[in-house]
XYZ file of C-alpha atoms in Angstrom:
609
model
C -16.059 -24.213 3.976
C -13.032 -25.622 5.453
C -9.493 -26.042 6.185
C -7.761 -29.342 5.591
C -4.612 -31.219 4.245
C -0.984 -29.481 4.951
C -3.173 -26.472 6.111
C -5.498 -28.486 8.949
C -3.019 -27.801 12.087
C -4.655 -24.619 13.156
C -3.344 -21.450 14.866
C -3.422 -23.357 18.274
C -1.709 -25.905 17.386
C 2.710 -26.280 17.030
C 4.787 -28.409 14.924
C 8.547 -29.064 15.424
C 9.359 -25.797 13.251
C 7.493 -23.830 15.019
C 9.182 -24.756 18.602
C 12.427 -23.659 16.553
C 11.221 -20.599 16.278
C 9.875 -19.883 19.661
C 13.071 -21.316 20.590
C 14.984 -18.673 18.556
C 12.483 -15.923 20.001
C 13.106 -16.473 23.421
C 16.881 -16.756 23.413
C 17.428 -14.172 21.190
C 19.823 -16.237 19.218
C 19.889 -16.777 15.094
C 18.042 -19.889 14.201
C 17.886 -22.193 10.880
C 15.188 -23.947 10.338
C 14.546 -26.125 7.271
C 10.964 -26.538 5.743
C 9.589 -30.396 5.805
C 11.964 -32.459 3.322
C 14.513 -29.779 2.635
C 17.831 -29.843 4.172
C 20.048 -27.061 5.492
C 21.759 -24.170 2.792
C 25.617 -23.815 2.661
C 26.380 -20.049 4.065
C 27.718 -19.212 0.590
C 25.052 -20.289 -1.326
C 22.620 -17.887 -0.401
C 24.402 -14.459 0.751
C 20.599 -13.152 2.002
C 21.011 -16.053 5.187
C 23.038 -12.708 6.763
C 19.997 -10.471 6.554
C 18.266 -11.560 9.635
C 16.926 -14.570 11.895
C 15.416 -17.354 9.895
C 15.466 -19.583 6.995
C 12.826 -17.909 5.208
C 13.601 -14.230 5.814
C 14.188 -13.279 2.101
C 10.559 -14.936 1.251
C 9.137 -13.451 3.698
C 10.107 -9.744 2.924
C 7.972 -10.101 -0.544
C 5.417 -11.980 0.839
C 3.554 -13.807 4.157
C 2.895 -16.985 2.614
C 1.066 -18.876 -0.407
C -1.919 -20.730 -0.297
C -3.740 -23.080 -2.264
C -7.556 -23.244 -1.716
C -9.636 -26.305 -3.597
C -13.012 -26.788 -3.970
C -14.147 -29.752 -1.600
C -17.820 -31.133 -2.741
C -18.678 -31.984 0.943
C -16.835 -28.990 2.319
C -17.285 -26.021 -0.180
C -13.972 -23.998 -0.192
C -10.558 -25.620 1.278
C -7.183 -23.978 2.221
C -5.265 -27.166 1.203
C -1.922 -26.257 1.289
C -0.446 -22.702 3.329
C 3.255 -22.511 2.671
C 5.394 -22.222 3.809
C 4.009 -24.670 6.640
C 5.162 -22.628 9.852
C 3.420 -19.432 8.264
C 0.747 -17.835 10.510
C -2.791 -17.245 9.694
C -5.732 -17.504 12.563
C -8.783 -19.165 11.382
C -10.732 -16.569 10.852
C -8.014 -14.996 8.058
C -8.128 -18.687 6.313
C -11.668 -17.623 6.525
C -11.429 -14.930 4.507
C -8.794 -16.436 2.027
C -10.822 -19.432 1.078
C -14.316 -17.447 0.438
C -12.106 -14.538 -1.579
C -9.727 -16.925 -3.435
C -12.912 -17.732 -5.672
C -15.263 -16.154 -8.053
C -18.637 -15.958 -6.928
C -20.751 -18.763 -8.475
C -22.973 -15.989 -10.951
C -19.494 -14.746 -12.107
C -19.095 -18.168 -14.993
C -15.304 -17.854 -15.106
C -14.450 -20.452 -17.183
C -10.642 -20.904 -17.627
C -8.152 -18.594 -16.078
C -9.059 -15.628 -13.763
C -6.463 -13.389 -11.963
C -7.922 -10.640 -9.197
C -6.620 -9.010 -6.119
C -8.193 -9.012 -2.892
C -7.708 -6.857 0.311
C -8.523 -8.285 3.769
C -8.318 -7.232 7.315
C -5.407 -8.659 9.885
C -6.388 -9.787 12.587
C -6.276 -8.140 16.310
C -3.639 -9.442 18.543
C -1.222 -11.365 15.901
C 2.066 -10.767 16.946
C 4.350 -8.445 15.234
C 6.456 -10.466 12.717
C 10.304 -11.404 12.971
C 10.635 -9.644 9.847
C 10.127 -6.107 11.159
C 13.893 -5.610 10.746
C 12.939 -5.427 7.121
C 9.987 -2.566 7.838
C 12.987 0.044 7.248
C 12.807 -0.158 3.638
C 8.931 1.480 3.789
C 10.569 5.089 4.648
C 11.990 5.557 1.263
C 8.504 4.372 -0.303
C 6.204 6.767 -1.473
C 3.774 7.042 0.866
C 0.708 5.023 -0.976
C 2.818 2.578 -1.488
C 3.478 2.021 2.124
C 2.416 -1.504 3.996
C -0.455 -0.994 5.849
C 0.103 -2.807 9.113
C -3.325 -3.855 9.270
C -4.168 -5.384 5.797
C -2.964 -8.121 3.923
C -3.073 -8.480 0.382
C -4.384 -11.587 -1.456
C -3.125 -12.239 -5.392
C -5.288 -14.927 -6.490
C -4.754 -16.969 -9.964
C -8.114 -19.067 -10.257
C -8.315 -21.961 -12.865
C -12.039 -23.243 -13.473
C -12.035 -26.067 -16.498
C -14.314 -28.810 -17.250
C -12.992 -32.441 -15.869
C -15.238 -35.416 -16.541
C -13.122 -37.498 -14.050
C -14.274 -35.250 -11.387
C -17.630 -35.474 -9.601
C -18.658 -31.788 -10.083
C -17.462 -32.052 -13.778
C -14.827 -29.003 -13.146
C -11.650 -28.504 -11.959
C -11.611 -25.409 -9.622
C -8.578 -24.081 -7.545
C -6.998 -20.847 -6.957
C -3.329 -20.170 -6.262
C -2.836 -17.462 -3.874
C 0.558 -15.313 -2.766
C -0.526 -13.431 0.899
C 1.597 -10.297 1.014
C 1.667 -6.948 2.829
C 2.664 -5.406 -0.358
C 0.237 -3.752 -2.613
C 2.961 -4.669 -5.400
C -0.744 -5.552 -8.095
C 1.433 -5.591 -11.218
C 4.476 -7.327 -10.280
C 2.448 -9.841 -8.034
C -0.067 -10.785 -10.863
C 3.008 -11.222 -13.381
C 5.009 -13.686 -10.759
C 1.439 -15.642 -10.346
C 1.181 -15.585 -14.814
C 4.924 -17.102 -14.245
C 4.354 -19.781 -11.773
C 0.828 -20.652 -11.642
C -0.283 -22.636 -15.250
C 2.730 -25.284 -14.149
C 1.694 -25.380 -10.585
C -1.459 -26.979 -11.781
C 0.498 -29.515 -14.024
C 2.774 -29.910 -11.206
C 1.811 -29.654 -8.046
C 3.181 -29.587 -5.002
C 7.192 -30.143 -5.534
C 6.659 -27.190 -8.005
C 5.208 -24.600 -5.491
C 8.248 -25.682 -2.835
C 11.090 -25.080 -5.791
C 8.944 -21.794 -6.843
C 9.397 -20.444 -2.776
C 12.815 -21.180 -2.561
C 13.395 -18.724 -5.792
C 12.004 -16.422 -3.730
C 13.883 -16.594 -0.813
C 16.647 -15.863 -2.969
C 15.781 -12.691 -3.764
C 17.422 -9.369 -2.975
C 15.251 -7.275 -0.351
C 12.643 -5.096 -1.828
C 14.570 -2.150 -1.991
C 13.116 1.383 -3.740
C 15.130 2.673 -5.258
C 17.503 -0.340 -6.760
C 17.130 -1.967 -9.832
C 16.402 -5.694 -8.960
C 16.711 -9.296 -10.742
C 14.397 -11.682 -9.068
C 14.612 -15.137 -10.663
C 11.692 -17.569 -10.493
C 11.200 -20.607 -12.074
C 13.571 -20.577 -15.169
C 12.669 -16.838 -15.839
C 14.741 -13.644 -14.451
C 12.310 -10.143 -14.024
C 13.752 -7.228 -13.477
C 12.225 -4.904 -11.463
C 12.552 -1.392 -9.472
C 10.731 -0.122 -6.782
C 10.071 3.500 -7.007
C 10.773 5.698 -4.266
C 9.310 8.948 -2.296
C 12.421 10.712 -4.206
C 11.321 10.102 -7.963
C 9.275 13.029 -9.666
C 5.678 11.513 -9.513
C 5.061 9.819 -12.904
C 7.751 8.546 -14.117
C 9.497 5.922 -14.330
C 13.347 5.157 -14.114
C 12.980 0.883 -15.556
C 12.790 2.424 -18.802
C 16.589 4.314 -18.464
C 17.728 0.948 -17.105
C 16.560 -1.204 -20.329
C 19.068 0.557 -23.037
C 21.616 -2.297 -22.338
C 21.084 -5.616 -23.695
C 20.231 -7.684 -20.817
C 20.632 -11.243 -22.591
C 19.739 -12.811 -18.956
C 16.552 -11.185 -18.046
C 12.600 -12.496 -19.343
C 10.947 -9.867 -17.859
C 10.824 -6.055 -17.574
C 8.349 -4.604 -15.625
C 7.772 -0.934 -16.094
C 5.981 -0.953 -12.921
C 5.265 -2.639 -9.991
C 1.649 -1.477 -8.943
C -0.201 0.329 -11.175
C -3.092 -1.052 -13.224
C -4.422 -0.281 -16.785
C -6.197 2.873 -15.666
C -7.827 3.442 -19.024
C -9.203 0.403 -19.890
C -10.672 0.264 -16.177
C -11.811 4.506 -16.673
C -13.239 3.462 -20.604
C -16.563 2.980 -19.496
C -17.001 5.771 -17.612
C -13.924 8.374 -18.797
C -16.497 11.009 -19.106
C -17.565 11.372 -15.829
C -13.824 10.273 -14.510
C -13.104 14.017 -13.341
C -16.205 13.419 -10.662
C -15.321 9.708 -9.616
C -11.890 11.465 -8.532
C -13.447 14.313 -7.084
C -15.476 11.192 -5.052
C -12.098 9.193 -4.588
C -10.799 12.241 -2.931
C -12.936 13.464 -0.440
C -13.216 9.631 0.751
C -17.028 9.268 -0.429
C -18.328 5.583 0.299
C -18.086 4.180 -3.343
C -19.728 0.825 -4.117
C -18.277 -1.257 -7.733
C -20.360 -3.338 -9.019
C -19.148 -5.753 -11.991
C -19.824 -9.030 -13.392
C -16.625 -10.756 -12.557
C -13.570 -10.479 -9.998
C -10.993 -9.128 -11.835
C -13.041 -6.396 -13.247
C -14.399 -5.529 -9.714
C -10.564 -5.519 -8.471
C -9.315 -3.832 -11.555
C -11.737 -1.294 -11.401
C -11.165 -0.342 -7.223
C -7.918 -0.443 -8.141
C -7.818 2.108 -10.680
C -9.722 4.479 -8.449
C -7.882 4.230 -5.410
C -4.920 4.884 -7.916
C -6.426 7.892 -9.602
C -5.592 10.758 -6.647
C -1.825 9.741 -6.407
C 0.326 10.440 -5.583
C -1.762 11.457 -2.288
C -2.867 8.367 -0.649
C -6.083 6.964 0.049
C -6.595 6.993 3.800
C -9.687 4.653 4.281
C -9.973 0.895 3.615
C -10.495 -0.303 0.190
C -11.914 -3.683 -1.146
C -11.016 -4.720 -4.523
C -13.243 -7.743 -4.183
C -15.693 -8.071 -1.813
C -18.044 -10.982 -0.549
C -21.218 -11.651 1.357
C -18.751 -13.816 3.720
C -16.413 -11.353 4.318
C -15.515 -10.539 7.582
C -16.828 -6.974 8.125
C -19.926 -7.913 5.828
C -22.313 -6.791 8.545
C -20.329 -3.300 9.820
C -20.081 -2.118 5.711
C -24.082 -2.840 4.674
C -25.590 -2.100 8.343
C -28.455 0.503 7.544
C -28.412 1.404 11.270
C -25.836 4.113 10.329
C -24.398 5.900 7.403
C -22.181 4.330 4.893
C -18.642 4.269 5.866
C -15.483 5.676 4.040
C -14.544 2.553 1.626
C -14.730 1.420 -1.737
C -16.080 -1.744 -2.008
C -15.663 -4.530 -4.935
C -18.528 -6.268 -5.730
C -19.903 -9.330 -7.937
C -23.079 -10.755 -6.358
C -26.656 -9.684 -7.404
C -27.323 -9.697 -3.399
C -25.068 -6.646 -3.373
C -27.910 -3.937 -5.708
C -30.165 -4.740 -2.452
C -27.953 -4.828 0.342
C -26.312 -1.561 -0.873
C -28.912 0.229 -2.102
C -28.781 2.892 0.783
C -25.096 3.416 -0.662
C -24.943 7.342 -2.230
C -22.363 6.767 -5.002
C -22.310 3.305 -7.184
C -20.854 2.701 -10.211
C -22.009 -0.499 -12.337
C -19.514 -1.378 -15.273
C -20.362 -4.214 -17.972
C -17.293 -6.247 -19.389
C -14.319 -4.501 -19.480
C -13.485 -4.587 -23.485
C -9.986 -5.423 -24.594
C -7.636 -2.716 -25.631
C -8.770 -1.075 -28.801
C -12.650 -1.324 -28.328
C -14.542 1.832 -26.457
C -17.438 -0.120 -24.889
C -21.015 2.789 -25.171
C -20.432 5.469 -22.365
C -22.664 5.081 -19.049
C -24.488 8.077 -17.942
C -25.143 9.162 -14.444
C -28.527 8.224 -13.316
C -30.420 8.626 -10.066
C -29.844 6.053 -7.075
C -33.427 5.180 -6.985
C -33.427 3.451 -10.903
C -30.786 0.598 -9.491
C -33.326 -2.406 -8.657
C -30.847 -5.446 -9.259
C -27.310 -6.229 -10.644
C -29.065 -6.242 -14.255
C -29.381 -2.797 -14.094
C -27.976 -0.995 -17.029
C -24.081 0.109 -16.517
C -24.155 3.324 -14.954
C -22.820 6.057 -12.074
C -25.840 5.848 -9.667
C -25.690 8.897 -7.571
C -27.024 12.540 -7.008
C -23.486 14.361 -6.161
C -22.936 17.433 -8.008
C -18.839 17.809 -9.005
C -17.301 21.040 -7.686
C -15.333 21.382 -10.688
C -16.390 22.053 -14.303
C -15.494 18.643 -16.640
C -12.525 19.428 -18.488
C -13.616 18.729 -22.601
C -9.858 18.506 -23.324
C -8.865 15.501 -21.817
C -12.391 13.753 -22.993
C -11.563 15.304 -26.760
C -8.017 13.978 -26.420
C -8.825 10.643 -25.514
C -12.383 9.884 -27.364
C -9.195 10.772 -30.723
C -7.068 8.058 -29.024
C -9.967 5.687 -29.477
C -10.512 6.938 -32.987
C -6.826 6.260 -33.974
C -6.619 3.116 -32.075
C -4.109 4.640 -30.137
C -2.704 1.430 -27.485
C -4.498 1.185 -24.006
C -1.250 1.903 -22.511
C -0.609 5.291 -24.267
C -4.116 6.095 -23.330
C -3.442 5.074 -19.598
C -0.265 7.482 -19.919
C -2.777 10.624 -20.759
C -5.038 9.503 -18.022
C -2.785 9.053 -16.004
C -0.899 12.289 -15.986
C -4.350 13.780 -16.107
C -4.908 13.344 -13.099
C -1.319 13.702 -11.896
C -1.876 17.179 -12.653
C -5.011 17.929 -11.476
C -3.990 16.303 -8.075
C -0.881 18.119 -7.794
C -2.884 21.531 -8.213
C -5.328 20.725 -5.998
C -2.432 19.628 -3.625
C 0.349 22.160 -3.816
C -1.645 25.096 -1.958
C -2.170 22.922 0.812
C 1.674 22.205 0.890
C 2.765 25.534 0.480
C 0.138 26.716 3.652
C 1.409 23.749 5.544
C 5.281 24.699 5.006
C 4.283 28.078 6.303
C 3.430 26.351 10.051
C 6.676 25.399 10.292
C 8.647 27.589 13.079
C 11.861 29.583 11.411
C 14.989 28.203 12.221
C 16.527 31.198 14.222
C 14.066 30.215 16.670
C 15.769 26.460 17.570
C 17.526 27.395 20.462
C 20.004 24.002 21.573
C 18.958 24.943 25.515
C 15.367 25.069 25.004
C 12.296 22.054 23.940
C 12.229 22.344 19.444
C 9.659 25.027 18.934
C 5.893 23.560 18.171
C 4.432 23.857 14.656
C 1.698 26.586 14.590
C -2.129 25.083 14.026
C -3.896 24.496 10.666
C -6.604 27.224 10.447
C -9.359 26.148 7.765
C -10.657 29.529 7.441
C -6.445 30.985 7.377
C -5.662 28.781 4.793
C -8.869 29.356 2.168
C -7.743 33.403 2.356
C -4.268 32.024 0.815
C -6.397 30.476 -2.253
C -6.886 33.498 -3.368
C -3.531 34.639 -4.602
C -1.581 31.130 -4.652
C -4.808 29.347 -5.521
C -5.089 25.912 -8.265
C -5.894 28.892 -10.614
C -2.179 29.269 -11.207
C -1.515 25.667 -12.358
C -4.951 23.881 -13.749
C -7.414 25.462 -16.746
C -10.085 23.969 -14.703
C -12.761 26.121 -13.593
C -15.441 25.615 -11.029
C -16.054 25.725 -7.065
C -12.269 24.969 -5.413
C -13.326 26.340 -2.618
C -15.986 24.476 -2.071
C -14.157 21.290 -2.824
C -11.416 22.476 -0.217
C -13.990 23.099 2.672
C -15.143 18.970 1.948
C -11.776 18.014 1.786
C -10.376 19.062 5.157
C -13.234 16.738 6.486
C -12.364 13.956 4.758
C -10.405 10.610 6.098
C -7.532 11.832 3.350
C -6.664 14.921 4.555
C -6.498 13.853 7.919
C -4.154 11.362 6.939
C -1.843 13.167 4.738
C -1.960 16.179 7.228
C -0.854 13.211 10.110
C 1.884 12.367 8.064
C 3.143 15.568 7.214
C 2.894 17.048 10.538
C 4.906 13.892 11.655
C 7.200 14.769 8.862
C 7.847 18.388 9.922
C 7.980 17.651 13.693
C 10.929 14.847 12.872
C 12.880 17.591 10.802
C 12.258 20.609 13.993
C 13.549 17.242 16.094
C 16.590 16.898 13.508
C 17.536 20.862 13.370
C 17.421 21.142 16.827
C 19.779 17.810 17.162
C 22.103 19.758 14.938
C 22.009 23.020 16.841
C 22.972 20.808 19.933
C 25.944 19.592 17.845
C 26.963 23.143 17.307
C 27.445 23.984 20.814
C 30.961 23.878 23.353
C 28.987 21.442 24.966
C 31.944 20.673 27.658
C 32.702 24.244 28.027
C 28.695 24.409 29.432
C 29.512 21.265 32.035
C 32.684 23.598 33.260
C 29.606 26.035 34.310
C 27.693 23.708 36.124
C 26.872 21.084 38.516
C 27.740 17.262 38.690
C 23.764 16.581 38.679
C 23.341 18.961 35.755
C 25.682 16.982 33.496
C 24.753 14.187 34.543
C 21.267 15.183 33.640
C 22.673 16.329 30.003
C 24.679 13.398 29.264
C 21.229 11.300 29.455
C 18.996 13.916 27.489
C 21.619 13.338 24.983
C 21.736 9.898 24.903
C 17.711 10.116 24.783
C 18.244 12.485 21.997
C 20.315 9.234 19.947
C 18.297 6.742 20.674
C 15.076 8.765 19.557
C 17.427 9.587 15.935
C 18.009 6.074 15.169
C 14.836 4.812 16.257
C 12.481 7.757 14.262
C 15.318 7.569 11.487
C 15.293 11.114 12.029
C 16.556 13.341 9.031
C 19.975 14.456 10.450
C 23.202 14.988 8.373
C 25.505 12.197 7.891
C 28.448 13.864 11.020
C 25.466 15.121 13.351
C 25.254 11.285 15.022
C 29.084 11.183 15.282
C 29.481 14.509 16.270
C 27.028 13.740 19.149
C 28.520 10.441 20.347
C 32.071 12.114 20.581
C 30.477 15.107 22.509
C 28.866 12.509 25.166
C 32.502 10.711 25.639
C 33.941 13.597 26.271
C 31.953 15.006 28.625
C 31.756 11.533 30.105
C 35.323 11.179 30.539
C 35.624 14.790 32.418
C 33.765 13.228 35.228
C 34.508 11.333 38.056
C 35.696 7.845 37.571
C 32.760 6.308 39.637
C 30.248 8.091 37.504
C 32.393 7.580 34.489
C 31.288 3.941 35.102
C 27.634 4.272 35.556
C 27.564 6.709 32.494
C 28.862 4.535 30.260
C 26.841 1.335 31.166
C 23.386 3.719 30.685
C 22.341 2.870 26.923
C 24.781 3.192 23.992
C 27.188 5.496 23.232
């Protein structure tokens, strides 16, 4: 392995555009900088050179950069070209990009592959430029937030024989590096760009990144054109707002939109059914397994089935997130390859990807592993895998299968199993059956997850009890054992026919990775709106009738509490109404100006106002 051509100036080393934007960095100032051989945009031609710093900021709020990665006969796998060419990546991310960009040799992908990949950042990098654009994640729903310490790899890998080649193939793999886990829309802009990359090269790929630097900010919420190459998709972004499994691209589409090539109904989600066919009769458990964070080992014959497949099960419990890390494709070269298949200690919370034969003895230890065959197209129901014990899987030619001794909590539900096994025999389309699966388990998430929210919304303090002259009141503690007595009444009972052990799947939950990190966020949630009511209780107040009650020093003291109060508002984007800000800022002048002139002066220098 190795890293050549445009890509061969390492981490340590700094061209001419990358002393531009040091340069920029350190005086604070806007900075253009051109890529190699292009020359400087007119101000009107490009009305997203106002959003921020650099040259490439609209590129780089869709993506970190593209890379193309070769197969070298001396050299094994090559990052030949990273672009654009001042991008960042330490050596040991290249690393990871060159040995994940291709199928493993036993895979045989002959002709076009597309897969996803999920990789670890590495410590120390410094936070981007582009953090101005990090704003946009609040409206997100919250699995579709970036995850500041994984990038995303969206490979499009060509293998086809080539006599005029020493190997006898041509093998290469076009790569976007993003932060977004956009799957869909990613895969669809590779289908778009990569076939004529291959014919083209080079002076293709450039044009192809300028088209995106074009583009409107990923926005949820707004309906966007992107235009790439010749072709215009349109695209929207859902937000934490929309009802959970829906989508609003379809209300958009009744115009005739002679302009646009593409219409994505989505942006992330995979074909859940065709990745559940195999195993839709046990796919009540493998979410049971998804939730509670179980350490889940795929094992497939190729890439994009592997990805697919980890996909589709880290999408199956939304819209709750999955808390721990996930690996759509994972390799024996892989950076953590050691910390996941140690034996020293007990699997961790992950769900790995997995194509090598190596992988049936490394992981063997693993509880839970599912082994799929080919994925059949949509229309075909390949034979359903059963769930066998861990101690029959001797080698990756093992029969297809769940491998594991966990007994489900919850009692399978026949209906959803008769309703889809009559899909099948109707030939109903993959993507109607995805729909049924899909709000399947909408449904049976939201039960599961709606008595936790309505015990949670009962920590919160009452309102009456936000005093403006006191600290905001704390929220009261999660009690495990407080909470299962609610289940009783205002149980899952009252919105799912399933039947079985809840309460048994509740006690495993609140020790899992997943509830730890939803009840994180919500707590941070809740403590941000107790921060926001008691901002507006503040607001309420004769604020400079209380200063005509006390001392110099005790106004003093207020006016900067306040201004600590704005500064924390803008910077935690807390939820206040529209006025509260204003209301604030002309409460601060006023006191401000009741003052004495010399402390007028120092007043109004300390922070904003």
């Amino acid at each position: 392995m190795a890293l050549r051509g445009l890509a061969a100036s390492g981490p340590g080393s700094r061209g001419p555009l990358d002393e531009a934007v040091a340069a920029a960095e350190e005086r604070g100032a806007p900075a253009v900088v051109v890529a190699a051989g292009g020359a400087p945009e007119d101000d009107d031609e490009d009305e997203g050179r106002g959003r921020g710093l650099l040259r490439w900021d609209g590129f780089s709020a869709w993506l970190h950069c593209v890379c193309v990665v070769g197969f070298d006969l001396e050299l094994g796998q090559a990052v030949e070209v990273i672009y654009p060419q001042h991008s960042k990546l330490t050596d040991k991310e290249k690393t990871n990009i060159c040995y994940l960009s291709f199928p493993d040799s036993n895979s045989g992908c002959l002709g076009d592959t597309q897969f996803c990949f999920r990789f670890r950042q590495s410590s120390g990098r410094r936070v981007s430029l582009h953090c101005l654009l990090d704003h946009y994640d609040k409206d997100l729903p919250v699995y579709l937030k970036k995850d500041p310490a994984y990038f995303y790899g969206y490979v499009y890998f060509r293998q086809v024989r080539d006599k005029s080649l020493k190997r006898g193939y041509f093998q290469k793999s076009l790569v976007l590096i993003s932060k977004l886990p956009y799957i869909h829309f990613f895969h669809t802009v590779l289908k778009q760009i990569a076939p004529e990359y291959f014919e083209k090269s080079e002076p293709y790929l450039e044009a192809a990144c300028n088209d995106v630097d074009r583009w409107p900010a990923p926005v949820p919420g707004k309906t966007l054109h992107l235009p790439i190459m010749g072709v215009v998709m349109k695209v929207r972004i859902p937000t934490c707002h929309d009802k959970p499994g829906t989508t609003q691209i379809a209300q958009l589409t009744q115009q005739a939109d002679t302009h646009i090539s593409v219409i994505l109904p989505t942006v992330h989600e995979v074909d859940l059914f065709r990745c559940f066919c195999p195993v839709f009769l046990h796919s009540q458990m493998l979410w049971e397994l998804v939730l509670l964070g179980e350490p889940l080992v795929v094992m497939a014959p190729s890439p994009s089935e592997s990805s697919e497949t980890v996909l589709a099960l880290v999408n199956c419990i939304s819209p709750l997130k999955y808390f721990s890390d996930f690996r759509p494709y994972f390799t024996i070269h892989d950076s953590e390859f050691k910390e996941y298949t140690t034996r020293t200690q007990a699997p961790p919370s992950v769900i790995l990807g997995v194509t090598n034969p190596f992988f049936a003895k490394t992981l063997q230890h693993w509880p839970h592993i599912i082994r799929i065959g080919d994925l059949k197209p949509a229309g075909e129901i390949p034979k359903q895998v059963k769930v066998k014990k861990l101690k029959n899987l001797k080698t990756l030619d093992s029969k297809p299968g769940v491998y594991t001794s966990y007994k489900p909590y919850l009692n399978r539900d026949e209906e959803i199993i008769k309703q889809l096994q009559k899909g099948v025999q109707q030939k109903r389309p993959s993507e109607a059956q995805s729909v049924i699966l899909r709000r399947y388990f909408l449904e049976l998430t939201q039960s599961f997850i709606i008595p936790l929210e309505r015990y949670v919304a009962s920590l919160m303090p009452l309102q009456k009890s936000i005093s403006p002259w006191k600290s905001p009141p704390q929220l009261r503690q999660f009690l495990p054992e407080e909470f299962m007595k609610t289940l009783e009444k205002t149980g899952p009972q009252l919105t799912s026919r399933i039947k079985g052990d809840w309460i048994g799947l509740y006690r495993h939950f609140l020790k899992s990775p997943n509830f730890d990190g939803w009840f994180k966020t919500r707590r941070k949630e809740m403590t941000q709106k107790l921060e926001a009511l008691h901002l507006e209780a503040l607001c309420e107040e004769d604020l400079l009738l209380w200063t005509q009650k006390h001392t110099e020093v005790e106004t003093v003291d207020l006016v900067l509490k306040l201004k600590n109060k704005l500064l924390q508002a803008d910077r935690e984007r807390l939820p206040v109404k529209p006025d509260t800000m204003e209301k604030l800022r002309t409460h601060i002048d006023a006191i401000i100006l009741a003052l004495p002139e010399d402390l007028q002066g120092i007043l109004l220098k300390t922070g904003m106002t």
